[in-house]
XYZ file of N, CA, C and O in Angstrom:
364
model
N 118.075 139.718 37.338
C 117.055 139.831 36.365
C 117.564 140.299 34.985
O 118.300 141.266 34.906
N 117.270 139.589 34.002
C 117.694 139.927 32.632
C 116.947 141.162 32.088
O 115.783 141.343 32.386
N 117.672 141.951 31.336
C 117.037 143.118 30.769
C 116.752 142.842 29.231
O 117.662 142.374 28.563
N 115.599 143.161 28.794
C 115.242 143.020 27.387
C 115.192 144.423 26.713
O 114.743 145.370 27.356
N 115.498 144.448 25.476
C 115.433 145.748 24.729
C 113.940 145.973 24.439
O 113.210 145.026 24.082
N 113.544 147.203 24.464
C 112.225 147.632 24.031
C 112.234 147.760 22.495
O 113.121 148.417 21.951
N 111.270 147.135 21.842
C 111.170 147.239 20.402
C 109.771 147.732 20.010
O 108.875 147.808 20.909
N 109.551 148.083 18.740
C 108.260 148.601 18.298
C 107.662 147.733 17.206
O 108.387 146.996 16.504
N 106.352 147.888 17.058
C 105.613 147.338 15.909
C 104.447 148.177 15.675
O 103.901 148.866 16.563
N 104.081 148.282 14.370
C 102.967 149.179 13.964
C 101.974 148.377 13.039
O 102.438 147.560 12.280
N 100.703 148.757 13.184
C 99.720 148.232 12.217
C 98.753 149.337 11.828
O 98.518 150.266 12.566
N 98.187 149.155 10.663
C 97.158 150.125 10.205
C 95.803 149.390 9.961
O 94.846 150.022 9.592
N 95.765 148.117 10.275
C 94.556 147.366 10.252
C 94.619 146.234 11.275
O 95.705 145.955 11.812
N 93.573 145.541 11.555
C 93.555 144.506 12.566
C 94.568 143.382 12.252
O 94.694 143.036 11.074
N 95.332 143.000 13.282
C 96.303 141.918 13.032
C 97.245 141.659 14.265
O 97.128 142.409 15.205
N 98.074 140.654 14.017
C 99.043 140.285 15.081
C 100.164 141.354 15.091
O 100.705 141.639 14.044
N 100.522 141.798 16.243
C 101.632 142.734 16.393
C 102.893 141.967 16.853
O 103.986 142.391 16.523
N 102.720 140.911 17.638
C 103.760 139.994 17.964
C 103.173 138.629 17.951
O 101.987 138.459 18.122
N 104.023 137.592 17.786
C 103.540 136.208 17.778
C 104.255 135.336 18.859
O 104.312 134.145 18.719
N 104.790 136.055 19.857
C 105.483 135.346 20.931
C 105.131 136.016 22.287
O 104.563 137.101 22.258
N 105.523 135.385 23.388
C 105.320 135.968 24.678
C 105.912 137.344 24.686
O 107.113 137.574 24.383
N 105.091 138.394 25.085
C 105.551 139.739 25.011
C 104.867 140.532 26.171
O 103.789 140.198 26.644
N 105.565 141.601 26.578
C 104.984 142.551 27.533
C 104.830 143.864 26.835
O 105.739 144.454 26.371
N 103.590 144.313 26.812
C 103.193 145.609 26.278
C 103.667 146.649 27.275
O 103.211 146.684 28.450
N 104.523 147.592 26.787
C 105.060 148.589 27.662
C 104.492 149.986 27.387
O 104.527 150.905 28.305
N 103.920 150.169 26.215
C 103.251 151.440 25.887
C 102.773 151.416 24.432
O 102.964 150.474 23.778
N 102.080 152.507 24.106
C 101.518 152.589 22.743
C 101.182 154.039 22.370
O 101.056 154.942 23.193
N 101.074 154.216 21.066
C 100.580 155.444 20.480
C 99.484 155.025 19.495
O 99.709 154.137 18.610
N 98.368 155.657 19.648
C 97.211 155.316 18.788
C 96.664 156.576 18.097
O 96.431 157.563 18.760
N 96.505 156.495 16.788
C 95.966 157.585 16.010
C 94.567 157.282 15.625
O 94.294 156.331 14.893
N 93.625 158.165 16.135
C 92.228 157.959 15.842
C 91.882 158.310 14.415
O 92.511 159.099 13.760
N 90.740 157.667 13.954
C 90.252 157.911 12.562
C 89.278 159.075 12.583
O 89.221 159.891 13.481
N 88.441 159.111 11.554
C 87.477 160.170 11.344
C 86.327 160.190 12.347
O 85.665 161.257 12.567
N 86.056 159.040 12.923
C 85.050 158.979 13.995
C 85.639 158.266 15.198
O 86.677 157.663 15.150
N 84.933 158.338 16.297
C 85.407 157.628 17.516
C 85.648 156.158 17.264
O 84.915 155.565 16.484
N 86.658 155.597 17.898
C 86.983 154.198 17.653
C 87.549 153.507 18.895
O 87.525 154.102 20.011
N 87.982 152.292 18.705
C 88.558 151.511 19.802
C 89.691 150.653 19.270
O 89.722 150.270 18.091
N 90.639 150.379 20.222
C 91.666 149.373 19.919
C 91.416 148.309 21.049
O 91.394 148.668 22.216
N 91.354 147.054 20.631
C 91.279 145.958 21.570
C 92.570 145.113 21.444
O 92.829 144.600 20.362
N 93.274 145.015 22.590
C 94.496 144.198 22.611
C 94.196 142.833 23.196
O 93.613 142.794 24.338
N 94.428 141.753 22.456
C 94.128 140.451 22.867
C 95.351 139.571 22.926
O 96.294 139.786 22.179
N 95.285 138.462 23.674
C 96.324 137.508 23.769
C 96.045 136.531 22.593
O 95.375 135.512 22.781
N 96.608 136.833 21.431
C 96.299 136.155 20.155
C 94.916 136.522 19.658
O 94.119 137.028 20.398
N 94.610 136.296 18.373
C 93.348 136.767 17.798
C 92.157 136.108 18.440
O 91.081 136.682 18.450
N 92.277 134.909 18.953
C 91.147 134.190 19.608
C 91.247 134.133 21.122
O 90.407 133.493 21.762
N 92.250 134.767 21.646
C 92.491 134.737 23.081
C 91.732 135.776 23.915
O 90.916 136.515 23.396
N 92.160 135.801 25.151
C 91.496 136.769 26.113
C 91.844 138.220 25.723
O 92.893 138.536 25.313
N 90.837 139.075 25.946
C 90.980 140.520 25.834
C 91.660 141.020 27.082
O 91.145 140.789 28.206
N 92.805 141.691 26.920
C 93.570 142.167 28.055
C 93.477 143.691 28.207
O 93.709 144.215 29.286
N 93.133 144.438 27.173
C 93.036 145.898 27.259
C 92.157 146.422 26.153
O 92.364 146.010 24.956
N 91.274 147.306 26.460
C 90.414 147.972 25.478
C 90.641 149.462 25.662
O 90.526 150.010 26.767
N 90.916 150.160 24.506
C 91.215 151.595 24.600
C 90.249 152.369 23.715
O 90.300 152.190 22.483
N 89.382 153.159 24.245
C 88.531 154.044 23.388
C 89.369 155.236 22.983
O 90.186 155.749 23.713
N 89.145 155.650 21.676
C 89.880 156.784 21.186
C 88.908 157.678 20.453
O 88.066 157.272 19.669
N 89.060 159.042 20.799
C 88.170 160.017 20.129
C 88.635 160.237 18.715
O 89.788 160.064 18.404
N 87.734 160.703 17.906
C 87.990 161.006 16.530
C 89.160 161.996 16.354
O 89.256 162.950 17.133
N 89.989 161.779 15.342
C 91.098 162.651 15.003
C 91.977 163.097 16.183
O 92.398 164.268 16.260
N 92.240 162.164 17.148
C 93.144 162.385 18.195
C 94.272 161.362 18.274
O 94.159 160.349 17.598
N 95.253 161.632 19.041
C 96.352 160.711 19.240
C 96.449 160.441 20.694
O 96.538 161.361 21.571
N 96.381 159.162 21.103
C 96.447 158.725 22.515
C 97.773 158.045 22.708
O 98.223 157.211 21.878
N 98.427 158.328 23.840
C 99.675 157.673 24.231
C 99.603 157.193 25.623
O 98.877 157.774 26.461
N 100.290 156.069 25.940
C 100.303 155.575 27.318
C 101.642 154.844 27.484
O 102.022 153.947 26.614
N 102.298 155.098 28.571
C 103.414 154.309 29.009
C 102.962 153.490 30.191
O 102.428 154.026 31.183
N 102.996 152.188 30.069
C 102.499 151.309 31.064
C 103.587 151.042 32.109
O 104.729 150.650 31.772
N 103.324 151.241 33.429
C 104.347 151.157 34.446
C 104.770 149.712 34.800
O 104.101 148.768 34.314
N 105.796 149.621 35.531
C 106.342 148.361 36.098
C 106.690 147.414 34.914
O 107.412 147.766 34.068
N 106.124 146.179 34.931
C 106.430 145.161 33.971
C 105.524 145.147 32.774
O 105.590 144.251 31.940
N 104.655 146.119 32.687
C 103.755 146.167 31.470
C 102.664 145.098 31.617
O 102.433 144.539 32.655
N 101.996 144.859 30.486
C 100.892 143.884 30.418
C 101.431 142.679 29.660
O 101.951 142.750 28.602
N 101.356 141.458 30.330
C 101.893 140.259 29.759
C 100.946 139.592 28.840
O 99.748 139.376 29.160
N 101.359 139.383 27.583
C 100.598 138.619 26.591
C 101.398 137.271 26.406
O 102.417 137.281 25.848
N 100.877 136.206 26.893
C 101.633 134.926 26.950
C 101.883 134.371 25.588
O 102.821 133.553 25.391
N 101.021 134.621 24.608
C 101.144 134.012 23.266
C 101.286 134.999 22.106
O 101.296 134.600 20.943
N 101.332 136.315 22.367
C 101.437 137.284 21.347
C 100.440 138.409 21.486
O 99.395 138.171 22.139
N 100.718 139.568 20.945
C 99.800 140.702 20.993
C 99.047 140.806 19.707
O 99.640 140.996 18.590
N 97.726 140.765 19.710
C 96.872 140.968 18.637
C 96.058 142.276 18.828
O 95.527 142.443 19.975
N 95.969 143.135 17.852
C 95.227 144.340 17.984
C 94.051 144.319 16.978
O 94.234 144.089 15.804
N 92.842 144.598 17.519
C 91.689 144.737 16.704
C 91.361 146.197 16.646
O 91.099 146.831 17.687
N 91.352 146.761 15.424
C 91.182 148.183 15.202
C 89.814 148.442 14.711
O 89.357 147.802 13.757
N 89.141 149.452 15.301
C 87.847 149.891 14.761
C 87.865 151.444 14.742
O 87.998 152.169 15.753
N 87.872 151.947 13.500
C 87.960 153.432 13.269
C 89.269 153.977 13.780
O 89.215 155.075 14.429
N 90.341 153.263 13.607
C 91.662 153.671 14.060
C 92.574 153.715 12.872
O 92.572 152.810 11.990
N 93.389 154.819 12.733
C 94.302 154.907 11.594
C 95.595 154.089 11.730
O 96.082 153.483 10.810
N 96.135 154.114 12.931
C 97.445 153.417 13.120
C 97.665 153.229 14.661
O 97.266 154.058 15.492
N 98.301 152.060 14.967
C 98.714 151.726 16.327
C 100.157 151.340 16.311
O 100.579 150.525 15.436
N 100.962 151.996 17.148
C 102.384 151.643 17.405
C 102.529 151.192 18.809
O 102.052 151.904 19.691
N 103.078 150.031 19.024
C 103.276 149.556 20.393
C 104.813 149.520 20.665
O 105.639 149.415 19.851
N 105.045 149.561 22.006
C 106.432 149.409 22.522
C 106.345 148.197 23.427
O 105.477 148.147 24.292
N 107.204 147.186 23.178
C 107.087 145.963 23.862
C 108.446 145.278 24.095
O 109.450 145.641 23.452
N 108.509 144.339 25.026
C 109.674 143.542 25.261
C 109.237 142.071 25.132
O 108.080 141.714 25.326
N 110.245 141.204 24.839
C 109.872 139.821 24.728
C 110.339 139.143 23.445
O 110.632 139.583 22.450
């Protein structure tokens, strides 16, 4: 099995975080002034694969076990009342 390096990407507004097949391995999310959500989709018009609620003024982190979550066409993050999202991914 080939080993891929884990790399990072960050956004402060809704947008593509990767534009190729990627495995989400973990993330750090900084909440805004009010409760919010991050929605991770397989491209901007693709299937929703993960929704994360975030409390106001908190930081949420998660390391995803095993092979992570596969995004076959790229990772898109839709931010609602979120200051910043940093992801850790391979691919």
